[in-house]
Every structure is written in C-alpha cells, then in structure tokens.
C-alpha positions as a printed NumPy array, in Angstrom:
array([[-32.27 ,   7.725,  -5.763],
       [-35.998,   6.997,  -5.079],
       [-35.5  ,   7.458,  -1.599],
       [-34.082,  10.372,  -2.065],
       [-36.904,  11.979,  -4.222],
       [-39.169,  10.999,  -1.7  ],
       [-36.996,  12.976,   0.805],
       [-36.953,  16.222,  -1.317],
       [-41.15 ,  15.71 ,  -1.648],
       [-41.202,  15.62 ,   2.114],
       [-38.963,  18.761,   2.547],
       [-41.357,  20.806,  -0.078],
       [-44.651,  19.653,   1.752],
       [-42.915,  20.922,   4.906],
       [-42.476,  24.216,   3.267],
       [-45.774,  24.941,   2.315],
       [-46.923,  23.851,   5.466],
       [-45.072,  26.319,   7.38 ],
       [-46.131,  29.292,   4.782],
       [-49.843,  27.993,   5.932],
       [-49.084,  27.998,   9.343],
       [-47.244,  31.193,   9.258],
       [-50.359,  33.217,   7.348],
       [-53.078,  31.585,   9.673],
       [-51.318,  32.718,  12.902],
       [-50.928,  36.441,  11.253],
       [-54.733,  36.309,  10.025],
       [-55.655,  34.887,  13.795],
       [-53.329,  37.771,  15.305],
       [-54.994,  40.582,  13.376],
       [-58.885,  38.907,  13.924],
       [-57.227,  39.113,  17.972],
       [-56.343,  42.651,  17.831],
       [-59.666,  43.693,  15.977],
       [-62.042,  42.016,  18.598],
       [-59.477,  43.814,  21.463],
       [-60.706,  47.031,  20.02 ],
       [-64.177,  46.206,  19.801],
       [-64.534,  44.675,  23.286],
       [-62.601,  48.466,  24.297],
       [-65.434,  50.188,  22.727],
       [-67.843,  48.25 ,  24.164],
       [-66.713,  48.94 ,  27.546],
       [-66.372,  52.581,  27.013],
       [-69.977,  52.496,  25.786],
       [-70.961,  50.352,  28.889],
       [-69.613,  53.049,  31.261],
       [-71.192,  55.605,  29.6  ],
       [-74.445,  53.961,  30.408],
       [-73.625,  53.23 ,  33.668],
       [-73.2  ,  56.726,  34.451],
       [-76.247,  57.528,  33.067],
       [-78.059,  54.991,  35.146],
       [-76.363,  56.164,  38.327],
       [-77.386,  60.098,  37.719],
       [-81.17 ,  58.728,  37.2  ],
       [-80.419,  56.526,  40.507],
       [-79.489,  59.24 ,  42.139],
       [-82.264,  61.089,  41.579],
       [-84.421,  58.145,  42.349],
       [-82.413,  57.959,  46.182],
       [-80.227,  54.076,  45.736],
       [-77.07 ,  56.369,  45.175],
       [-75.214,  53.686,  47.884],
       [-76.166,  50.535,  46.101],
       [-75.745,  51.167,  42.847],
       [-72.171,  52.72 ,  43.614],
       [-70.985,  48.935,  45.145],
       [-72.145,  47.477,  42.297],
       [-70.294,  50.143,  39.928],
       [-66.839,  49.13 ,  41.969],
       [-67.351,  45.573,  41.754],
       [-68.061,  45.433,  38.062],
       [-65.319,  47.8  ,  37.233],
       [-63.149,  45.895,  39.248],
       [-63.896,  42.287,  37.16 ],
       [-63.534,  44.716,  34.064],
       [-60.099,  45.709,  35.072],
       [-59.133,  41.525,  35.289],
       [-61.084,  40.998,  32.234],
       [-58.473,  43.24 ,  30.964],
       [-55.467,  42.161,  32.564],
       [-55.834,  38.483,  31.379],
       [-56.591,  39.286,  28.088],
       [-53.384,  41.902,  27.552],
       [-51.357,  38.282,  29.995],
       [-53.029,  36.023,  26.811],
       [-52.3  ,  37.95 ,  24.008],
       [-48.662,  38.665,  25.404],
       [-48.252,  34.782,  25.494],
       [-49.511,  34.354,  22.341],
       [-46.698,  36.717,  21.109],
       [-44.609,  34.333,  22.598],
       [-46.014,  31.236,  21.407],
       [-45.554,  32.733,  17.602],
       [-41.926,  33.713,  18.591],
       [-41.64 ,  30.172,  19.616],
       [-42.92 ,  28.689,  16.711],
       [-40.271,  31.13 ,  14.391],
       [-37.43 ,  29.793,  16.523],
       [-38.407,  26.403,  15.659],
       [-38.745,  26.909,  12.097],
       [-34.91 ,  28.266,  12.393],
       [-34.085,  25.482,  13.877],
       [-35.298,  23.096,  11.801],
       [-33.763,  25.078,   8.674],
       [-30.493,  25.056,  10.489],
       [-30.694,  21.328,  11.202],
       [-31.814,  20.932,   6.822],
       [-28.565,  22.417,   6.437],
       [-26.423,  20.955,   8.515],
       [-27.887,  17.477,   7.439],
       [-26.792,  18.182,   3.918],
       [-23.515,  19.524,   4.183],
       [-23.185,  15.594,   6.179],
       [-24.047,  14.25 ,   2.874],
       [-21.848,  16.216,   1.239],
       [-18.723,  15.574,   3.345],
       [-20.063,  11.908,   3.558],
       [-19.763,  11.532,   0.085],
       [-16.372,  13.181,  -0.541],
       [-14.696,  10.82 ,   2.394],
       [-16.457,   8.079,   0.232],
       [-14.784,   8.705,  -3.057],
       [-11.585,  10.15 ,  -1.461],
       [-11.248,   6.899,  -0.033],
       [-11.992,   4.639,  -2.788],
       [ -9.283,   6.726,  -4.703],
       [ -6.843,   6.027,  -1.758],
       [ -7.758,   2.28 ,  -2.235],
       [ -7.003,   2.703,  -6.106],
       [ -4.133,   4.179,  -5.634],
       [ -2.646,   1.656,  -2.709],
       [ -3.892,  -1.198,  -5.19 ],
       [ -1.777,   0.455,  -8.338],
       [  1.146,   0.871,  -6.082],
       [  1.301,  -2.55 ,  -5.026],
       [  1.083,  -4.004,  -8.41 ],
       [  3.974,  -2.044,  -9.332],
       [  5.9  ,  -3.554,  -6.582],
       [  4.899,  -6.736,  -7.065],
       [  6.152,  -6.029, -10.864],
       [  9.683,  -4.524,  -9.951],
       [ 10.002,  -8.017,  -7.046],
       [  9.678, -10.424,  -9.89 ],
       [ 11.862,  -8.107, -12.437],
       [ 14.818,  -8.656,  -8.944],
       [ 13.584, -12.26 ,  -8.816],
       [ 14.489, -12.625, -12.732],
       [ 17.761, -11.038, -12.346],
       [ 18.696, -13.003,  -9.076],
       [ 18.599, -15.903, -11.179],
       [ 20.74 , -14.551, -13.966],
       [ 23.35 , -13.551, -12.001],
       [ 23.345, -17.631, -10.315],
       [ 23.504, -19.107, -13.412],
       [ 26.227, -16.835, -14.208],
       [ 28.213, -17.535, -11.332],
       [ 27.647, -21.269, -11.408],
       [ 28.865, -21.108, -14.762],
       [ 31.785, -19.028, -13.509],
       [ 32.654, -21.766, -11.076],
       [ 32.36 , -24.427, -13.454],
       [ 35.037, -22.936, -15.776],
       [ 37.371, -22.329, -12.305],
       [ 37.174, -25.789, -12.236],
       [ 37.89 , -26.847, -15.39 ],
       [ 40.793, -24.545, -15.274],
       [ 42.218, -25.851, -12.351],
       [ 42.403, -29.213, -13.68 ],
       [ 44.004, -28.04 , -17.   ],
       [ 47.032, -26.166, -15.059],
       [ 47.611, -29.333, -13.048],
       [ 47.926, -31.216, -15.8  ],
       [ 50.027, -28.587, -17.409],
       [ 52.458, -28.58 , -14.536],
       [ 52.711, -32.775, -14.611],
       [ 53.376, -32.474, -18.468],
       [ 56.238, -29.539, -17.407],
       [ 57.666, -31.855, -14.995],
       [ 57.5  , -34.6  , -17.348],
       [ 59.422, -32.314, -20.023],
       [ 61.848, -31.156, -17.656],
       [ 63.118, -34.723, -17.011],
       [ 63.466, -35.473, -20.879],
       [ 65.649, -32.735, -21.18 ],
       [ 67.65 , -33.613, -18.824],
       [ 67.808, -36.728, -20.546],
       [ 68.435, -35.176, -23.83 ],
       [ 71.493, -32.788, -22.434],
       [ 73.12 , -35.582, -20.297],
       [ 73.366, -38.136, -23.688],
       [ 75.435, -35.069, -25.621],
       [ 77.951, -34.454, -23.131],
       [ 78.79 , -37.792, -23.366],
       [ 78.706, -38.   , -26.8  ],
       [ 81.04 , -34.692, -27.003],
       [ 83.545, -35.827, -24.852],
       [ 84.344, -39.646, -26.425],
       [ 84.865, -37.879, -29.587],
       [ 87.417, -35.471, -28.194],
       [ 88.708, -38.436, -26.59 ],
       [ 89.072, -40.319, -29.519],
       [ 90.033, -37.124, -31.664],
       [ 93.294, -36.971, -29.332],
       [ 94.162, -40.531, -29.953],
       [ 94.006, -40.151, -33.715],
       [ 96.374, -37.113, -33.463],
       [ 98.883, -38.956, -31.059],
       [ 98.833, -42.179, -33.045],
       [ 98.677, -40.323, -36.395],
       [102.637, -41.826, -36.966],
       [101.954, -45.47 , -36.096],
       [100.953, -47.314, -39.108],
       [ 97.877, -47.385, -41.324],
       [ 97.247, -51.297, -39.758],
       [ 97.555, -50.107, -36.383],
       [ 95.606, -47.358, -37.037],
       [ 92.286, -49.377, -38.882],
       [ 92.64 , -51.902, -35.503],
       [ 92.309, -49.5  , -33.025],
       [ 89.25 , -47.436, -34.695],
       [ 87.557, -50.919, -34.871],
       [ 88.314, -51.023, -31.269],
       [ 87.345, -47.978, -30.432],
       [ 84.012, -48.524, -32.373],
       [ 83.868, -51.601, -30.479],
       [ 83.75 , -50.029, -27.121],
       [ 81.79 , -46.722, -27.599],
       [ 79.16 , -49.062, -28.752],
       [ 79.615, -50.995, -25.544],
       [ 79.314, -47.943, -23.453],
       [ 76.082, -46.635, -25.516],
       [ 74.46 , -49.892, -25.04 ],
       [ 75.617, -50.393, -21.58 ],
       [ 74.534, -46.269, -20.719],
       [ 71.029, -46.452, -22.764],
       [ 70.177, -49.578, -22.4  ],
       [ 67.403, -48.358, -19.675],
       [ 65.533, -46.095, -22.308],
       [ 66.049, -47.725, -25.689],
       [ 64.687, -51.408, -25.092],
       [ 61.455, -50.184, -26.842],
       [ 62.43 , -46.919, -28.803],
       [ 59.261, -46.785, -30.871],
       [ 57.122, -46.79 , -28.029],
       [ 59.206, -44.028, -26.357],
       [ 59.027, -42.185, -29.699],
       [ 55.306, -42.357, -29.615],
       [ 54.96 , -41.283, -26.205],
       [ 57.239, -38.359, -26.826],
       [ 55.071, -37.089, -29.822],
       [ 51.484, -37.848, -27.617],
       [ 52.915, -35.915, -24.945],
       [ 54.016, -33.144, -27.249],
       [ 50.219, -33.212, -29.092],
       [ 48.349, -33.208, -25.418],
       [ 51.04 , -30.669, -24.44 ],
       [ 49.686, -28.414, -27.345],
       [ 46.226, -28.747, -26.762],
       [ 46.347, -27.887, -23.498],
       [ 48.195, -24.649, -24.405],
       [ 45.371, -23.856, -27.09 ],
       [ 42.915, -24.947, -24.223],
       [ 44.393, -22.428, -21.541],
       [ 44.74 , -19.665, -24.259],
       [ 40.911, -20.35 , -25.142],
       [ 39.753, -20.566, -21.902],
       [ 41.602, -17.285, -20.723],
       [ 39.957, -15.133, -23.739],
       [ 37.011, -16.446, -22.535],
       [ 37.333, -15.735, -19.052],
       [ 38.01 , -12.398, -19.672],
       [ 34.963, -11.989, -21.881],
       [ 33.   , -13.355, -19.235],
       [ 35.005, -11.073, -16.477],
       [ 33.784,  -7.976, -19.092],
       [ 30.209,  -9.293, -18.856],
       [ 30.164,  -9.364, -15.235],
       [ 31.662,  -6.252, -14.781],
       [ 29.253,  -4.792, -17.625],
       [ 25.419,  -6.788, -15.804],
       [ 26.85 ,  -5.623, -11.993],
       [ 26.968,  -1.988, -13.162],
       [ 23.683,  -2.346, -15.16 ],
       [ 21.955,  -4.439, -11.911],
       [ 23.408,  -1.813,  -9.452],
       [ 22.413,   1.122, -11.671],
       [ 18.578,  -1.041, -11.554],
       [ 18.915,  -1.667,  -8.179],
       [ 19.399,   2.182,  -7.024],
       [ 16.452,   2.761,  -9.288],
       [ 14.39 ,   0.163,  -7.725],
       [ 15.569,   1.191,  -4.165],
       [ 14.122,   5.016,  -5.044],
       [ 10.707,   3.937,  -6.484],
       [ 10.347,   1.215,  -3.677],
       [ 11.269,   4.66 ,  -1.192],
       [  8.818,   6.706,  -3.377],
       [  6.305,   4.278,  -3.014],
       [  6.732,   3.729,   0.691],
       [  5.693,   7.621,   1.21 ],
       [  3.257,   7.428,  -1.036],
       [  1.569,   5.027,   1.368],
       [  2.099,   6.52 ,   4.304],
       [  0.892,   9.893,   3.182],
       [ -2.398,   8.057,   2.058],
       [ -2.198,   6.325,   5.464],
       [ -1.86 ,  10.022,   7.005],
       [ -4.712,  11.232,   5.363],
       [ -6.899,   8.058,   5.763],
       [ -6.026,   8.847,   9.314],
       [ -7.299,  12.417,   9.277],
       [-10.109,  11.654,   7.575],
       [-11.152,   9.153,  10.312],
       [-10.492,  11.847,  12.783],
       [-12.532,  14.441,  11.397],
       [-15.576,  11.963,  11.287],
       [-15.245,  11.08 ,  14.711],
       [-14.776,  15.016,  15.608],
       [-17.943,  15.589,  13.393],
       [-19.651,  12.596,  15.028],
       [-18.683,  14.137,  18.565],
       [-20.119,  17.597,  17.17 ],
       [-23.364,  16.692,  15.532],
       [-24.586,  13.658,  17.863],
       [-27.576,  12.343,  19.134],
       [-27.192,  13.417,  22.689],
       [-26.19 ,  16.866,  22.564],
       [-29.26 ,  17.536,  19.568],
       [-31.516,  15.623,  22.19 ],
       [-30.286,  17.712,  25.254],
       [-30.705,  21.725,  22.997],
       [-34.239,  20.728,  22.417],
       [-34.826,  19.751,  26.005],
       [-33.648,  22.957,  27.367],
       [-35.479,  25.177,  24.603],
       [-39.049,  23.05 ,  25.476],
       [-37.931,  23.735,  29.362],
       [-37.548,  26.931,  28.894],
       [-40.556,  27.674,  27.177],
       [-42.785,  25.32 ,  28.835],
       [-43.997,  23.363,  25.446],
       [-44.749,  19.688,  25.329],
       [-42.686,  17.591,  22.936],
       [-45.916,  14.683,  22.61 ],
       [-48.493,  17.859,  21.829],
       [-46.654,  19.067,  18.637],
       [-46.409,  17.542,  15.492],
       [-43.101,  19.845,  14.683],
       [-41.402,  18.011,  17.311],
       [-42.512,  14.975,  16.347],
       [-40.604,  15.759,  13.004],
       [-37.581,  16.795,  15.188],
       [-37.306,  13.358,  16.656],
       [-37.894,  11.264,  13.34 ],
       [-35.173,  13.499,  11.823],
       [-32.978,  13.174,  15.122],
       [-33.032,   9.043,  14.636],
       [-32.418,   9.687,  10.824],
       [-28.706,  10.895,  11.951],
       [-28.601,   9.207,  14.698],
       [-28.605,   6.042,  12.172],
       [-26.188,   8.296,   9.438],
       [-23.988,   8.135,  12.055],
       [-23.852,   4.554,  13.233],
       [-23.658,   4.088,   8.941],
       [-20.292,   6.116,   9.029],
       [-19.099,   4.378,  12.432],
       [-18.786,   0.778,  10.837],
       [-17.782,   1.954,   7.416],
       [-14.418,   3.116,   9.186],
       [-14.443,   0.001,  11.268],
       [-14.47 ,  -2.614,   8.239],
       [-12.023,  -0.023,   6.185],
       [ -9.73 ,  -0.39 ,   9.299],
       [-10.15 ,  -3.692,   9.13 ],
       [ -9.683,  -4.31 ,   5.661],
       [ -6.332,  -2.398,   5.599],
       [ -5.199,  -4.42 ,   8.916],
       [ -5.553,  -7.741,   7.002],
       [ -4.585,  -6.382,   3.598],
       [ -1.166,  -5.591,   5.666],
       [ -0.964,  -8.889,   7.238],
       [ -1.587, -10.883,   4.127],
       [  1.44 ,  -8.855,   2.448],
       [  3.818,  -9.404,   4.961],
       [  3.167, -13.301,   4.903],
       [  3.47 , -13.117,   1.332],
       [  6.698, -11.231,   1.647],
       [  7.924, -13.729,   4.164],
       [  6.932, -16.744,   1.641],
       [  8.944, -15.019,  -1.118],
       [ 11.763, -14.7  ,   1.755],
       [ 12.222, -18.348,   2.344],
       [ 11.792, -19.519,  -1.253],
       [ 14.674, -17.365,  -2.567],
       [ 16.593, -19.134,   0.325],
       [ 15.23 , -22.712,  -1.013],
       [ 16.555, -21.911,  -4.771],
       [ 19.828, -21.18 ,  -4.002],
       [ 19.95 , -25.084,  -2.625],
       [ 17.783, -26.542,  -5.257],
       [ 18.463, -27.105,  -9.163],
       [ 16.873, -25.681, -11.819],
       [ 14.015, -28.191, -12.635],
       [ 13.207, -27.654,  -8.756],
       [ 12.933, -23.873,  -9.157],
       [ 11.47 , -23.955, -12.444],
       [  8.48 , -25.932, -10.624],
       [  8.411, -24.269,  -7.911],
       [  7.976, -20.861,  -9.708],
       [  5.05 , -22.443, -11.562],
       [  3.237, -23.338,  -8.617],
       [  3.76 , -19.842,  -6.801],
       [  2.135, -18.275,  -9.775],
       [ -0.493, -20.234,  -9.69 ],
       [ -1.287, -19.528,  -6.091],
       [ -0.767, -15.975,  -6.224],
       [ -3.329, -15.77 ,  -9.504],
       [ -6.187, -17.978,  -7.184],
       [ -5.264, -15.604,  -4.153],
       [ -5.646, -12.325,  -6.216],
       [ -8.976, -13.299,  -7.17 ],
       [-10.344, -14.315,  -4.039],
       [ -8.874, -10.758,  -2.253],
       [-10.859,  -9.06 ,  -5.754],
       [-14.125, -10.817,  -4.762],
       [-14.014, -10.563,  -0.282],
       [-13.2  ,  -6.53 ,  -1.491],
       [-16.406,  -6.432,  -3.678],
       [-18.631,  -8.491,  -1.173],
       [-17.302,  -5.968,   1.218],
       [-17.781,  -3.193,  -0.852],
       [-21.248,  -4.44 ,  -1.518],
       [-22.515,  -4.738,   2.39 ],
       [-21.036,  -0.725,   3.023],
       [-23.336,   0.438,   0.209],
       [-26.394,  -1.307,   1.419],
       [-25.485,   0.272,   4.916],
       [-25.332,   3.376,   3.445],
       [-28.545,   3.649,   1.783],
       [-30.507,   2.04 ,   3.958]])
C-alpha cells in the first residue's frame, strides 16, 4: 500500500510538471513570435535609411560602392531570415515532439494499470480455482471412506453368510446319517411283525384242526408251541436284544438329536432367508449409493477439468499479453520515434522516466512469469501426490480382504494418522508458497 501511495505522488508531480512545461514553451513561443516582428520592423526601418543614405551618396558621387555594400548586406539579411523562419519551424517541431511524448507516456499510464487490473483478477480467479479444487477433493476423499465403510459391511456380511453355509452343511449331513440310521430300524421294526403275524396264523390253523382232539392234547401242544416260538424269538433276536435298555436309550437319543436338528434346520432356514432379504435389501441400497457416487465422482471430474481449462486460458492470455506488452518491442517504438526525430535518449529527463518505467514492467512481467511456473508446479505435484495416495488406498483394500479384523482395524488407525500429518504439511508448503508469490509480487 505504501508503495503504492508513493507511486500515485509520483504520477501527480509528473502532472504538474508537464502543465509547467507545457505553459513555459507557449509563453517562450509567443516572446519568439513578438521579437520576429520587432527584428521585421527593424529591418524595414534599416532599409529605409539605407535608401536615404544612398540618395545623399549619390549626390555626393560613391553611387558604385555604396550599391555593393547594399547587395551584400541585403543578401546576409535574407539568411538572417531564412535561418530564423528554419529555427522557429524546428522549434514547432520540437513542441510537437514533446506532445507526442506526453501521449505516449499517458498511453503507457494506462496500459500499466489495466496490467494491474487484469493481474489482480487472474490472482483471485485463481485462488478461487484453488478453493474450489481443494473443496472438491475433500468431498471425494469423504464419499472414498463412506465406499471404504460399506466395503467392509458387505465382508462381514458375507463371511457371516459363509459361516452359516457351513454350519448348514454339516447339519444336513448329519441329518442324512440319522435318515439312514432310521431307515434301517424300520426295517427292523417291519421285518419282526411279519414274523410275528404269520406264527400266529400258523398256530391259529392248528387250534382249528386239532379243535376235536382232547382238552390234554390240546394244553400239551400250546405248551409246545409256546415252547418253540420262544425258541425262534430268542434264536431270531438274539442279535439286538442282549442289551435292550441300552438299545432303548439309543433309540430315544437318536429320536431327541433327530428333533433338534429339525428345529435347527427350520431355525436356520428362517434365518437364512432373513439374511437373503437383507442382502437383497443393502445391494439395492449400495447400488442405488453407488450410481450416486459414480455421478458426483463424474460431476466432479468436469468440474476439474473445466477449472483446468480455464487455468489453461488464463495462462495463455498472460503469455499473449506478455508477448504484446514486452520489453523489446516498448524498447524498439521508442528507438524508431528518437530516430526519426533525431532526439537523444541520455539528454532528456522524459526519457529517462520512459526507461525507469520500461524496467518497472519489464520486472511485472518476470513477477507474472514465475507465479505461473510455481502454480504449474504446484498442481503437477498436487496430482502426483493424489495418484500415489490413490494407489496406497488400492493395495490396502487388496491387503484387508487377506487380513482379519484386528489387522484392518490397525491398519485403518495408522492410515489416518498419516493422512492427518500429510494434510498438514501440504496446508503449510501451500502457505510458504503462497507467502514467497506475494513477496514477488510486491516487490
């Protein structure tokens, strides 16, 4: 701001000076033109005398002398005159001259603000680009660990999922032994009551055959026949009722785990189903996030490339403006103008000025010229660093499907940690850096 102030002073002191200079070359102009006059009617009145000195010379007789002498000094007269009408024609050049330059210099006032005026609209359009780049990555950064979050839901789901698969398949294996198992005791069970059926028809035919013998005959043979149907049960079963209260017991354990197992498969198919409903329910909620996502992360992407455009243009223009207003071509108009007009540039203080304010945007522009070269390089490493994050991020979503969960739980810890310690030191090389273009600038 000071410097700035003292700028303004030194424009205002160049005004008046000019108004001075201006009114002194009209006032010496006009004091020209007056003594013109006068030295015209002084040489009128000096030929009028010199005609009366010839008529008395002629009457005196040196009529031929005097008349050489008349030529000769009306012939310095008539130089006299011509270099004074040459000077005074030259000096209405000169002042032309000096109006020219006082255009010029005007010109070049204006032309070196609307510079700071453009300069300082790239500035703050570019610092909002870098505001707006910064609040677009934060968002993505937000919406990667919101997909982080529900990549690990949908794991634990599915390792969940597996685990009940599993448990499953060992309940329907055991189901199908236990099937097999009851199979074979009804066999069992069917095989005994034929039997059974059959030696009571048997012995059902002999009562009716025998039912005219005698009562004696009759009590004999049903003690025989009692006799050898408990031969043939004992002889038939004697495989499977050695120990019938241990078969007994077995029966009824088998029957209980057979139970169980049927409550267990009922349970475990509501709940598969429930789970089946949740999955169905989170993959339409995650896609439904996931198209969302995919549109911001697309919105986003032009975003950045349209600031990218325009940071582009921008850069452009200043070089276009740089190749318009530069050092060389200002140098090379005021060559030809001093050239053309024969004028001295170490003589005049004006040009003088016109040099001091020639090196003053000569170093504007080399200001300008490494501002875009540490923004380019800035956004070149501010790209780099994200795509080795992004890679990072890459490889430990590989690692966590192959870890467990305390593994990933530290491992999440420790990335946080490194990306709050590499936020701040990006926050403090942007200020430094931020820092060292201002100091450029108003130097």
């Amino acid at each position: 701001d000071e410097e700035i102030k003292e700028m303004k002073k030194l424009l205002i002191e160049k005004k008046k000076r000019k108004k001075r200079y201006s009114n002194i070359n009209e006032e010496n102009i006009i004091d020209r033109k007056g003594s013109f006059e006068k030295k015209i009617e002084y040489y009128d009145s000096s030929k009028n005398n010199d005609k009366n000195n010839i008529k008395n010379s002629d009457k005196k007789g040196d009529s031929s002398k005097s008349k050489k002498n008349i030529r000769d000094f009306l012939e310095l007269e008539k130089k006299i005159f011509i270099t004074k009408t040459i000077m005074y024609t030259k000096n209405c050049k000169l002042n032309n001259i000096y109006k020219y330059i006082n255009n010029k210099e005007k010109i070049i006032n204006n032309l070196n603000k609307t510079m700071n005026k453009e300069s300082a609209q790239y500035q703050e359009s570019l610092v909002k680009n870098f505001k707006k780049t910064e609040d677009l990555l934060r968002e993505l950064e937000k919406i990667s660990l919101k997909k982080k979050k529900k990549k690990t839901q949908v794991q634990q789901l599915s390792i969940e999922i597996s685990k009940l698969e599993v448990k499953l398949e060992k309940k329907e294996e055991k189901i199908k032994e236990l099937d097999k198992y009851k199979n074979y005791l009804n066999k069992l069970a069917s095989i005994y009551k034929i039997e059974n059926k059959s030696f009571h028809e048997s012995n059902k035919k002999k009562e009716i055959q025998n039912s005219d013998e005698k009562n004696g005959e009759e009590e004999e043979k049903d003690e025989k026949a009692k006799e050898e149907t408990d031969c043939s049960f004992t002889k038939k079963i004697e495989k499977y009722i050695k120990n019938p209260q241990v078969l007994i017991d077995n029966f009824n354990l088998l029957e209980e785990e057979h139970l169980l197992l049927i409550d267990d498969t009922q349970n475990a198919q509501y709940e598969l189903e429930e789970y089946e409903k949740e999955l169905k329910n989170k993959q339409k909620h995650f896609n439904i996030k996931n198209d969302e996502i995919d549109k911001k992360i697309k919105e986003i992407n032009n975003n950045i490339n349209e600031h990218n455009k325009k940071i582009i243009k921008y850069e452009n223009e200043i070089k276009n403006n740089k190749h318009q207003i530069s050092f060389d071509n200002i140098n090379n108009k005021i060559d030809f103008l001093c050239t053309q007009f024969n004028y001295d540039i170490n003589t005049d203080d004006m040009m003088k000025k016109l040099q001091i304010m020639e090196n003053k945007i000569y170093s504007y522009i080399t200001t300008l010229t490494k501002y875009t070269e540490v923004n380019s390089q800035l956004v070149y490493e501010y790209q780099r660093e994200r795509e080795q994050e992004r890679r990072k991020q890459m490889r430990f979503e590989i690692n966590l499907d192959k870890k467990n969960d305390k593994d990933n739980k530290q491992s999440k810890i420790a990335n946080k940690k490194n990306a709050i310690a590499n936020n701040k030191e990006k926050k403090e090389k942007r200020e430094n850096i931020y820092t060292l273009i201002e100091k450029d600038l108003f130097k």
